[in-house]
mmCIF file of N, CA and C in Angstrom:
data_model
loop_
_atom_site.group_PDB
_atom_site.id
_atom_site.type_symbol
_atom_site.label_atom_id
_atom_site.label_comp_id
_atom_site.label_asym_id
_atom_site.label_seq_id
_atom_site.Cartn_x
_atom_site.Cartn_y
_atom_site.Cartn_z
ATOM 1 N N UNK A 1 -26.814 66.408 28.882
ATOM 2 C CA UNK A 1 -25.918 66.517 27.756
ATOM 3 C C UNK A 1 -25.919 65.183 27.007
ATOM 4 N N UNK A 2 -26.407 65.586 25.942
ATOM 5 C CA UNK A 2 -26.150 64.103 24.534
ATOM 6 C C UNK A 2 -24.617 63.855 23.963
ATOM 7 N N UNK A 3 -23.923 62.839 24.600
ATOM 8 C CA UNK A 3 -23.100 62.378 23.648
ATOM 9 C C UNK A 3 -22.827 61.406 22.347
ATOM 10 N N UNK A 4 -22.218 62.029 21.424
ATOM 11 C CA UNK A 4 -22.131 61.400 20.055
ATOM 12 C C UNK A 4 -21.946 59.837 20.730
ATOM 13 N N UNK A 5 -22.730 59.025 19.456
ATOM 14 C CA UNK A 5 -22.547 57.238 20.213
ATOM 15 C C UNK A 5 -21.184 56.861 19.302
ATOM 16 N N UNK A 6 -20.972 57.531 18.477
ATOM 17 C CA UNK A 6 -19.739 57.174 17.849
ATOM 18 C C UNK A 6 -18.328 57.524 18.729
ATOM 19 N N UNK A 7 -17.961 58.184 19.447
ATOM 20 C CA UNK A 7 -16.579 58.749 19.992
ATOM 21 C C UNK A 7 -16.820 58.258 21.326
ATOM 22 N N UNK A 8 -15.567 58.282 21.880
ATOM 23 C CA UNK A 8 -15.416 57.972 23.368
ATOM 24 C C UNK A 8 -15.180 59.212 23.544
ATOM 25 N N UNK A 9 -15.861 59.507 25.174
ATOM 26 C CA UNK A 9 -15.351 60.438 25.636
ATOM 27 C C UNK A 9 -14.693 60.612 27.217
ATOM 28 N N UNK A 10 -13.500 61.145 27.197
ATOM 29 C CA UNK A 10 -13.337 61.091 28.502
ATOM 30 C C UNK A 10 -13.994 62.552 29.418
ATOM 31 N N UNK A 11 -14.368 62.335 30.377
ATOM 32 C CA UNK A 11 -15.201 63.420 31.208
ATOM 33 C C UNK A 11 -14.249 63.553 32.134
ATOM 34 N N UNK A 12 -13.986 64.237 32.995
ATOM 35 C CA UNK A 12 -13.098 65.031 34.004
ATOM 36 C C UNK A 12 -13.158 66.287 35.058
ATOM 37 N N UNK A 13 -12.933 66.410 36.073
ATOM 38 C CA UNK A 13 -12.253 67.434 36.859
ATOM 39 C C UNK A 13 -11.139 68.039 36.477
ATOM 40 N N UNK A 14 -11.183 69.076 36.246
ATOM 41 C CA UNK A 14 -9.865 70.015 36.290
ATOM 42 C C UNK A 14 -9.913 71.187 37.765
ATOM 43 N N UNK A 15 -8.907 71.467 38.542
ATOM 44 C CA UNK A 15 -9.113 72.308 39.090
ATOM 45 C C UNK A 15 -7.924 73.254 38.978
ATOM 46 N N UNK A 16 -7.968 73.942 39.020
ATOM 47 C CA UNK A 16 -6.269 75.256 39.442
ATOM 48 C C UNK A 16 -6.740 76.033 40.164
ATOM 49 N N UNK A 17 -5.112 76.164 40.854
ATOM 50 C CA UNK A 17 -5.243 77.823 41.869
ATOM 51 C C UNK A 17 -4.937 78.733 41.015
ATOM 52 N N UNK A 18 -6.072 80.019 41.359
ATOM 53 C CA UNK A 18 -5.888 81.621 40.337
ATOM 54 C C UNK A 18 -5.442 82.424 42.092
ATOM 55 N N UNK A 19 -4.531 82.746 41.348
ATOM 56 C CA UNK A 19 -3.955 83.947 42.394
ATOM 57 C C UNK A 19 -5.121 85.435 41.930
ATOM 58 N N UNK A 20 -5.329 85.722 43.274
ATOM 59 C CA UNK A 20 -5.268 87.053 42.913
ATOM 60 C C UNK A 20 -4.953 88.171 44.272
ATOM 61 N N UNK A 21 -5.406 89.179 44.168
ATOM 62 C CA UNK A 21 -4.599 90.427 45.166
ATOM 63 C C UNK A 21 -5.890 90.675 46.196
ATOM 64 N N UNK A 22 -5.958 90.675 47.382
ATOM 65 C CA UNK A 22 -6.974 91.501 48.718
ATOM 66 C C UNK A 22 -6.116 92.677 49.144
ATOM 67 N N UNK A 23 -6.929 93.289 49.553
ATOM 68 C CA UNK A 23 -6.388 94.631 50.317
ATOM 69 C C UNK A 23 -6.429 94.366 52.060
ATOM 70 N N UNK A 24 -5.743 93.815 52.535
ATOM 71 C CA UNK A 24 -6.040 93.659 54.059
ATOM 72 C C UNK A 24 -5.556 94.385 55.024
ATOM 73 N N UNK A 25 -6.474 94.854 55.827
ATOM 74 C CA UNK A 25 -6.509 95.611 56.745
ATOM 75 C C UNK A 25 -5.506 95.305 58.521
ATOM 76 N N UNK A 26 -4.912 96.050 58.709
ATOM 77 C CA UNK A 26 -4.013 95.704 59.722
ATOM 78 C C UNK A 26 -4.287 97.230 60.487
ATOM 79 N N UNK A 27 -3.935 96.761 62.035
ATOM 80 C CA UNK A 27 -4.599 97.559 63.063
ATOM 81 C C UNK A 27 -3.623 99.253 62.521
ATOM 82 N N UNK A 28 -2.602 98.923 62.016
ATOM 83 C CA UNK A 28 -1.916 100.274 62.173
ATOM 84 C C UNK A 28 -1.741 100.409 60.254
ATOM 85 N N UNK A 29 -1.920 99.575 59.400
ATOM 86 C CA UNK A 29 -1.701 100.054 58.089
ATOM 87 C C UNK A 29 -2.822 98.486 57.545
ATOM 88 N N UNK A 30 -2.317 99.176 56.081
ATOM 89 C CA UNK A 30 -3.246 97.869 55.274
ATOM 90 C C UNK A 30 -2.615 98.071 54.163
ATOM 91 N N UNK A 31 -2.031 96.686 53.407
ATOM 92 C CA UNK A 31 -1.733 96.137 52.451
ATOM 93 C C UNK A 31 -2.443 95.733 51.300
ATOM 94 N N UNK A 32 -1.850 95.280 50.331
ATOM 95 C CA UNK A 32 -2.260 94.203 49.296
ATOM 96 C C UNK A 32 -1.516 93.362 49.183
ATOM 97 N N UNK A 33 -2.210 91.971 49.338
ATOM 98 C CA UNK A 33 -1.570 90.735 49.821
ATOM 99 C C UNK A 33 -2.073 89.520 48.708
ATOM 100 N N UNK A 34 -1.175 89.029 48.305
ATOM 101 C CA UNK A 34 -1.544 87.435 47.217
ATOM 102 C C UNK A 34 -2.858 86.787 47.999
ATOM 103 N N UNK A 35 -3.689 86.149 47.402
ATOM 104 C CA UNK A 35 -4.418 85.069 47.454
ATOM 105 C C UNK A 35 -4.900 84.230 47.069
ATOM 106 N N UNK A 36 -4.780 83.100 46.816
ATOM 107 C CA UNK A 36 -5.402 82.093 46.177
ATOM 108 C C UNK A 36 -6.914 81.223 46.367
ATOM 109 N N UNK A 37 -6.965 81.276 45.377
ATOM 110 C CA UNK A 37 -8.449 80.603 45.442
ATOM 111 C C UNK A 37 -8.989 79.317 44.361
ATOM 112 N N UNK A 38 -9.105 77.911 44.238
ATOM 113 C CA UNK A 38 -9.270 77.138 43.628
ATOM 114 C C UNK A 38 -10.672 77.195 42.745
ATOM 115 N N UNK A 39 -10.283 77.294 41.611
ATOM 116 C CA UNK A 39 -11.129 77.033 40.415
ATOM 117 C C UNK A 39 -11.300 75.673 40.070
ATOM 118 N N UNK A 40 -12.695 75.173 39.758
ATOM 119 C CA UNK A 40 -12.743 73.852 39.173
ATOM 120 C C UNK A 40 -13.770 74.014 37.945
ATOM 121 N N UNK A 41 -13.477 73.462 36.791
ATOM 122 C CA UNK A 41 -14.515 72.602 35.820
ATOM 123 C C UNK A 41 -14.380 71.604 35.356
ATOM 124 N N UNK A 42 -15.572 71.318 34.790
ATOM 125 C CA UNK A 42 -16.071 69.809 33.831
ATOM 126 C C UNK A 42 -15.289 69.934 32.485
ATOM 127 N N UNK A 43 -14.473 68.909 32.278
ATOM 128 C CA UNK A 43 -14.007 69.112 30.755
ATOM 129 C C UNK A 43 -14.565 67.714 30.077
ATOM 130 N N UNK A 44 -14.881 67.539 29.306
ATOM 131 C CA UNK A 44 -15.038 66.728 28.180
ATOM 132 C C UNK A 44 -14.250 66.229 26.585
ATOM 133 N N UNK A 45 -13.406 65.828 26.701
ATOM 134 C CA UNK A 45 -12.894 65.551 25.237
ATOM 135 C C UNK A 45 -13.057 64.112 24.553
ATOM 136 N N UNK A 46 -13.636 64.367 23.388
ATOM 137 C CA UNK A 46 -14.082 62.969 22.694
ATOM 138 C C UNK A 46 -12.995 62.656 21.895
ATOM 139 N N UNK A 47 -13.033 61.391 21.753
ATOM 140 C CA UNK A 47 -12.270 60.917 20.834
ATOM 141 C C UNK A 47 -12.542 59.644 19.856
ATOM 142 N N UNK A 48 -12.035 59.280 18.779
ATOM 143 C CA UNK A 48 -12.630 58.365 18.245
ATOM 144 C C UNK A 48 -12.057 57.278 18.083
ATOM 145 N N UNK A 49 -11.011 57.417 18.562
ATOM 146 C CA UNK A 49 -9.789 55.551 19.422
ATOM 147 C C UNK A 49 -10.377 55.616 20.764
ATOM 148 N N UNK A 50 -10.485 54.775 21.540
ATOM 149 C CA UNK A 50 -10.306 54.329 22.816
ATOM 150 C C UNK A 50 -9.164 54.110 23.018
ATOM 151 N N UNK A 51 -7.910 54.178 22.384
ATOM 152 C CA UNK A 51 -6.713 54.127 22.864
ATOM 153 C C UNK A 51 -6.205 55.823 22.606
ATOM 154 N N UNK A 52 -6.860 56.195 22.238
ATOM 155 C CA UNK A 52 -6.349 57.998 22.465
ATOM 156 C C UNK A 52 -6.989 58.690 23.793
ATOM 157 N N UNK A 53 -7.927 58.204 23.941
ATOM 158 C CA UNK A 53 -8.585 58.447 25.380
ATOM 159 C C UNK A 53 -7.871 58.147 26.208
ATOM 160 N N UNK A 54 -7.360 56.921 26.310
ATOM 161 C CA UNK A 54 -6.237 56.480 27.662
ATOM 162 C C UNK A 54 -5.176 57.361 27.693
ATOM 163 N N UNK A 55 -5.008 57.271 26.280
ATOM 164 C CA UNK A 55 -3.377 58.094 26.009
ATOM 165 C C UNK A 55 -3.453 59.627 27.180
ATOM 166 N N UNK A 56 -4.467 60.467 26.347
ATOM 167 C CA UNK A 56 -4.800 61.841 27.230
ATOM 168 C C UNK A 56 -5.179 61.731 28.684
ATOM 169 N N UNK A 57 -5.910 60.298 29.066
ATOM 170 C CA UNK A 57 -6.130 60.168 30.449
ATOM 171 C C UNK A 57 -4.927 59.913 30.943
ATOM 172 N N UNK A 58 -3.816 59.065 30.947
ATOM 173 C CA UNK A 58 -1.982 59.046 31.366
ATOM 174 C C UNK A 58 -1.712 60.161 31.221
ATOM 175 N N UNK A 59 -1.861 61.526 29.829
ATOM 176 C CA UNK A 59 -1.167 62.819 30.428
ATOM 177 C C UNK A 59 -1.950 63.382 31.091
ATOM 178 N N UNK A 60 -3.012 63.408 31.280
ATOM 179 C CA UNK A 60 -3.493 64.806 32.277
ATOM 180 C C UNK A 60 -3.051 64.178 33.971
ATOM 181 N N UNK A 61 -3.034 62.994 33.737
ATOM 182 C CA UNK A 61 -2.537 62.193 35.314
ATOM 183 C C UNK A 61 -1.806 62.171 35.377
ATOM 184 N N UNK A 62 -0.699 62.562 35.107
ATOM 185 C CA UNK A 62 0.715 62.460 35.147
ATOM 186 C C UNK A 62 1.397 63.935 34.855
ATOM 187 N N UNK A 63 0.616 64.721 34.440
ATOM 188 C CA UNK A 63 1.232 66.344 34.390
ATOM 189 C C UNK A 63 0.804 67.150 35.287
ATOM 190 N N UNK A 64 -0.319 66.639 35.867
ATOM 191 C CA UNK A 64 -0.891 67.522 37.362
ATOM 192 C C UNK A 64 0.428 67.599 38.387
ATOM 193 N N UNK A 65 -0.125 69.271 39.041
ATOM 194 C CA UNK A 65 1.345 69.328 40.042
ATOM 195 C C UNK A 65 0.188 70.231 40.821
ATOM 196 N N UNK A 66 0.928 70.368 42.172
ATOM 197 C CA UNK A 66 0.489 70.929 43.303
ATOM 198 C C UNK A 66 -0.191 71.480 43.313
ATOM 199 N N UNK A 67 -0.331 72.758 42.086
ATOM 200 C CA UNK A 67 -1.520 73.807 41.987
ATOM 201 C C UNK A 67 -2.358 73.314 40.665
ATOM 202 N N UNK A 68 -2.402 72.191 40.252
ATOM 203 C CA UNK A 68 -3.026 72.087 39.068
ATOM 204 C C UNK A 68 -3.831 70.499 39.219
ATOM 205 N N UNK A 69 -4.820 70.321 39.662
ATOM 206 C CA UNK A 69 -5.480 68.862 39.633
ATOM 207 C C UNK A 69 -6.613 68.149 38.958
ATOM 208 N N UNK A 70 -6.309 67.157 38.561
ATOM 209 C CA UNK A 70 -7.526 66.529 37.460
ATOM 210 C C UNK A 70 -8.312 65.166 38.597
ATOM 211 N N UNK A 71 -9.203 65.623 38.182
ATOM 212 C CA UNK A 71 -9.845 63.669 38.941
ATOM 213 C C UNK A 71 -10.707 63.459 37.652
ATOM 214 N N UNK A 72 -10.526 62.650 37.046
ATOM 215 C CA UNK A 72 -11.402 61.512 35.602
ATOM 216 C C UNK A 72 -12.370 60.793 36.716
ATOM 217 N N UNK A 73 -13.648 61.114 35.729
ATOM 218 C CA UNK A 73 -15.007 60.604 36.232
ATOM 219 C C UNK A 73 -14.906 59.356 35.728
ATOM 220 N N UNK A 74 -14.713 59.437 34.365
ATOM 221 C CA UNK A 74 -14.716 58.261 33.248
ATOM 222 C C UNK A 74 -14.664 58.351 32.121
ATOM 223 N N UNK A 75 -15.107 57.149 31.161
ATOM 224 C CA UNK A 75 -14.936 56.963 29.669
ATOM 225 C C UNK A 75 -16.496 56.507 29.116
ATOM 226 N N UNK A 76 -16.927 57.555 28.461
ATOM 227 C CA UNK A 76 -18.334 57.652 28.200
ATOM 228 C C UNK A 76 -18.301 56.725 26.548
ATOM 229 N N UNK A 77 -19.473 56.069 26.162
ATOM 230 C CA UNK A 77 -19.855 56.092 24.756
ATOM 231 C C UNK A 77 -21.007 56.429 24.586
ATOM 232 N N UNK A 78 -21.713 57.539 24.021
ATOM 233 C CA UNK A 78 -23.150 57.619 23.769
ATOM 234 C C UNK A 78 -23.120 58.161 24.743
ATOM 235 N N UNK A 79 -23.817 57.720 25.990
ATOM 236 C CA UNK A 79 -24.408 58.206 27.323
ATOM 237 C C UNK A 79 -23.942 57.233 28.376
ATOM 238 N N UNK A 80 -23.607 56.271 28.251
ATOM 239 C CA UNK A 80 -23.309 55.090 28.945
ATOM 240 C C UNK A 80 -21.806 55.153 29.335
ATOM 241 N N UNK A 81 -22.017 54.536 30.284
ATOM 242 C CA UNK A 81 -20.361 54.582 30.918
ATOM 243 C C UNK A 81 -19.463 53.492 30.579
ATOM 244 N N UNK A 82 -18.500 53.459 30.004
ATOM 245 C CA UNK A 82 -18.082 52.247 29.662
ATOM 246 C C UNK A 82 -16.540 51.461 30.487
ATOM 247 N N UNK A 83 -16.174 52.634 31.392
ATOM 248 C CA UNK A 83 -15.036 52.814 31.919
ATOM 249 C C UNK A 83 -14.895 53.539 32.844
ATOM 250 N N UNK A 84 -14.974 53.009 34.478
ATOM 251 C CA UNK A 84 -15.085 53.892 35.386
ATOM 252 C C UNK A 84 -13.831 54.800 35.956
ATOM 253 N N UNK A 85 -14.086 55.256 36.951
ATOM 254 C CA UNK A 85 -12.452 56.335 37.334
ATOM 255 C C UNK A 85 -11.637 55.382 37.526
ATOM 256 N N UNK A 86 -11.943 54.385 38.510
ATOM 257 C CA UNK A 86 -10.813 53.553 39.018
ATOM 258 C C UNK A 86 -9.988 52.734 37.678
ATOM 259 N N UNK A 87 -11.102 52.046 36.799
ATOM 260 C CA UNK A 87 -10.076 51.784 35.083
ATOM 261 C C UNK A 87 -9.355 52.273 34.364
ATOM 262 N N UNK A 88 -10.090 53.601 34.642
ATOM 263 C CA UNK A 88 -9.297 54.696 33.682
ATOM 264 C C UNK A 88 -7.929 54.801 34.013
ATOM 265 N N UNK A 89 -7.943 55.091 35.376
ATOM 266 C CA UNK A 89 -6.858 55.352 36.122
ATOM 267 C C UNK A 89 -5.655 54.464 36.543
ATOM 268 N N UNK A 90 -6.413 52.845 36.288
ATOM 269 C CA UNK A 90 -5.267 52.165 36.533
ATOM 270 C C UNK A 90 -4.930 51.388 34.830
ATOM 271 N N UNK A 91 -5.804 51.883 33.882
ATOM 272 C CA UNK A 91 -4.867 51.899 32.594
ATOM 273 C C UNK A 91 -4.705 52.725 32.097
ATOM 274 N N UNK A 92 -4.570 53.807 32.740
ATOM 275 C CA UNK A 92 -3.852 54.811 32.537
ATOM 276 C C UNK A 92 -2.280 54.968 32.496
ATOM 277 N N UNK A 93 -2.182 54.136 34.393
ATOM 278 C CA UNK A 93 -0.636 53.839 34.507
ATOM 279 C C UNK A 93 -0.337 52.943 34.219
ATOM 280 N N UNK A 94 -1.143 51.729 33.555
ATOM 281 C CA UNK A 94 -0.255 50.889 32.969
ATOM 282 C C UNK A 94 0.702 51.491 31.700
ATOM 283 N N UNK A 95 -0.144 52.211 31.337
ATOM 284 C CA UNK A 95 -0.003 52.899 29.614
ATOM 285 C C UNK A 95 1.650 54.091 29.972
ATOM 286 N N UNK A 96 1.461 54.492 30.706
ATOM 287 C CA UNK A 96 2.407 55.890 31.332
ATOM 288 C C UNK A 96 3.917 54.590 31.848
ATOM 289 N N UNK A 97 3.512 53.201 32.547
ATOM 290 C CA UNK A 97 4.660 52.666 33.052
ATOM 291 C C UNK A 97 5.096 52.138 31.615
ATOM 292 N N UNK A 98 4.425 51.561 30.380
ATOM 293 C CA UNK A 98 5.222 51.306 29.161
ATOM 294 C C UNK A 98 5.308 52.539 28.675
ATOM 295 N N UNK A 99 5.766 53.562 28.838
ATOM 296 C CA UNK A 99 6.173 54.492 27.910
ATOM 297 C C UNK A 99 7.440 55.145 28.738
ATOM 298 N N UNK A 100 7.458 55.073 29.891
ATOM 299 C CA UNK A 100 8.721 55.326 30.673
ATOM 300 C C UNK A 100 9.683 54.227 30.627
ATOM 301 N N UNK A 101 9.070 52.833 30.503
ATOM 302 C CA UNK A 101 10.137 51.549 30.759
ATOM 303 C C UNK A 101 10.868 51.914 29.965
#
């Protein structure tokens, strides 16, 4: 995949649990019973601040809950990496702790 050299982009994990229904079998009857199963994809969103990139990297890190999880690969320009998970992530919360202070 070619990315524009003009925009940053942040790259990502998303995963969620999708419920859905089994029919399970029991020695004397059989049901339909909830089940869950974890979905994951690659998301990509460009942007053309590097400070809007952080911005969206603080919410998707900070709105994940139990059934809903992100892991950030990084902050792309062009093809090149310019910002790894661990940066992203810890100016991410710098960015998320000035907006709560």
């Amino acid at each position: 995949m070619q990315f524009d050299k003009d925009k940053f982009h942040l790259v990502y994990f998303e995963a969620f649990l999708e419920e859905y229904n089994e029919e399970v079998d029991y020695a004397e009857y059989s049901r339909v019973e909830p089940r869950w199963e974890w979905k994951r994809f690659i998301r990509v969103e460009s942007f053309r601040d590097l400070k809007e990139a952080f911005e969206r990297a603080a919410e998707l890190l900070w709105t994940a809950d139990y059934d809903d999880h992100v892991e950030i690969l990084g902050i792309f320009r062009g093809n090149e990496m310019i910002y790894s998970r661990a940066d992203v992530v810890r100016i991410a919360n710098e960015i998320h702790q000035e907006v709560t202070a």
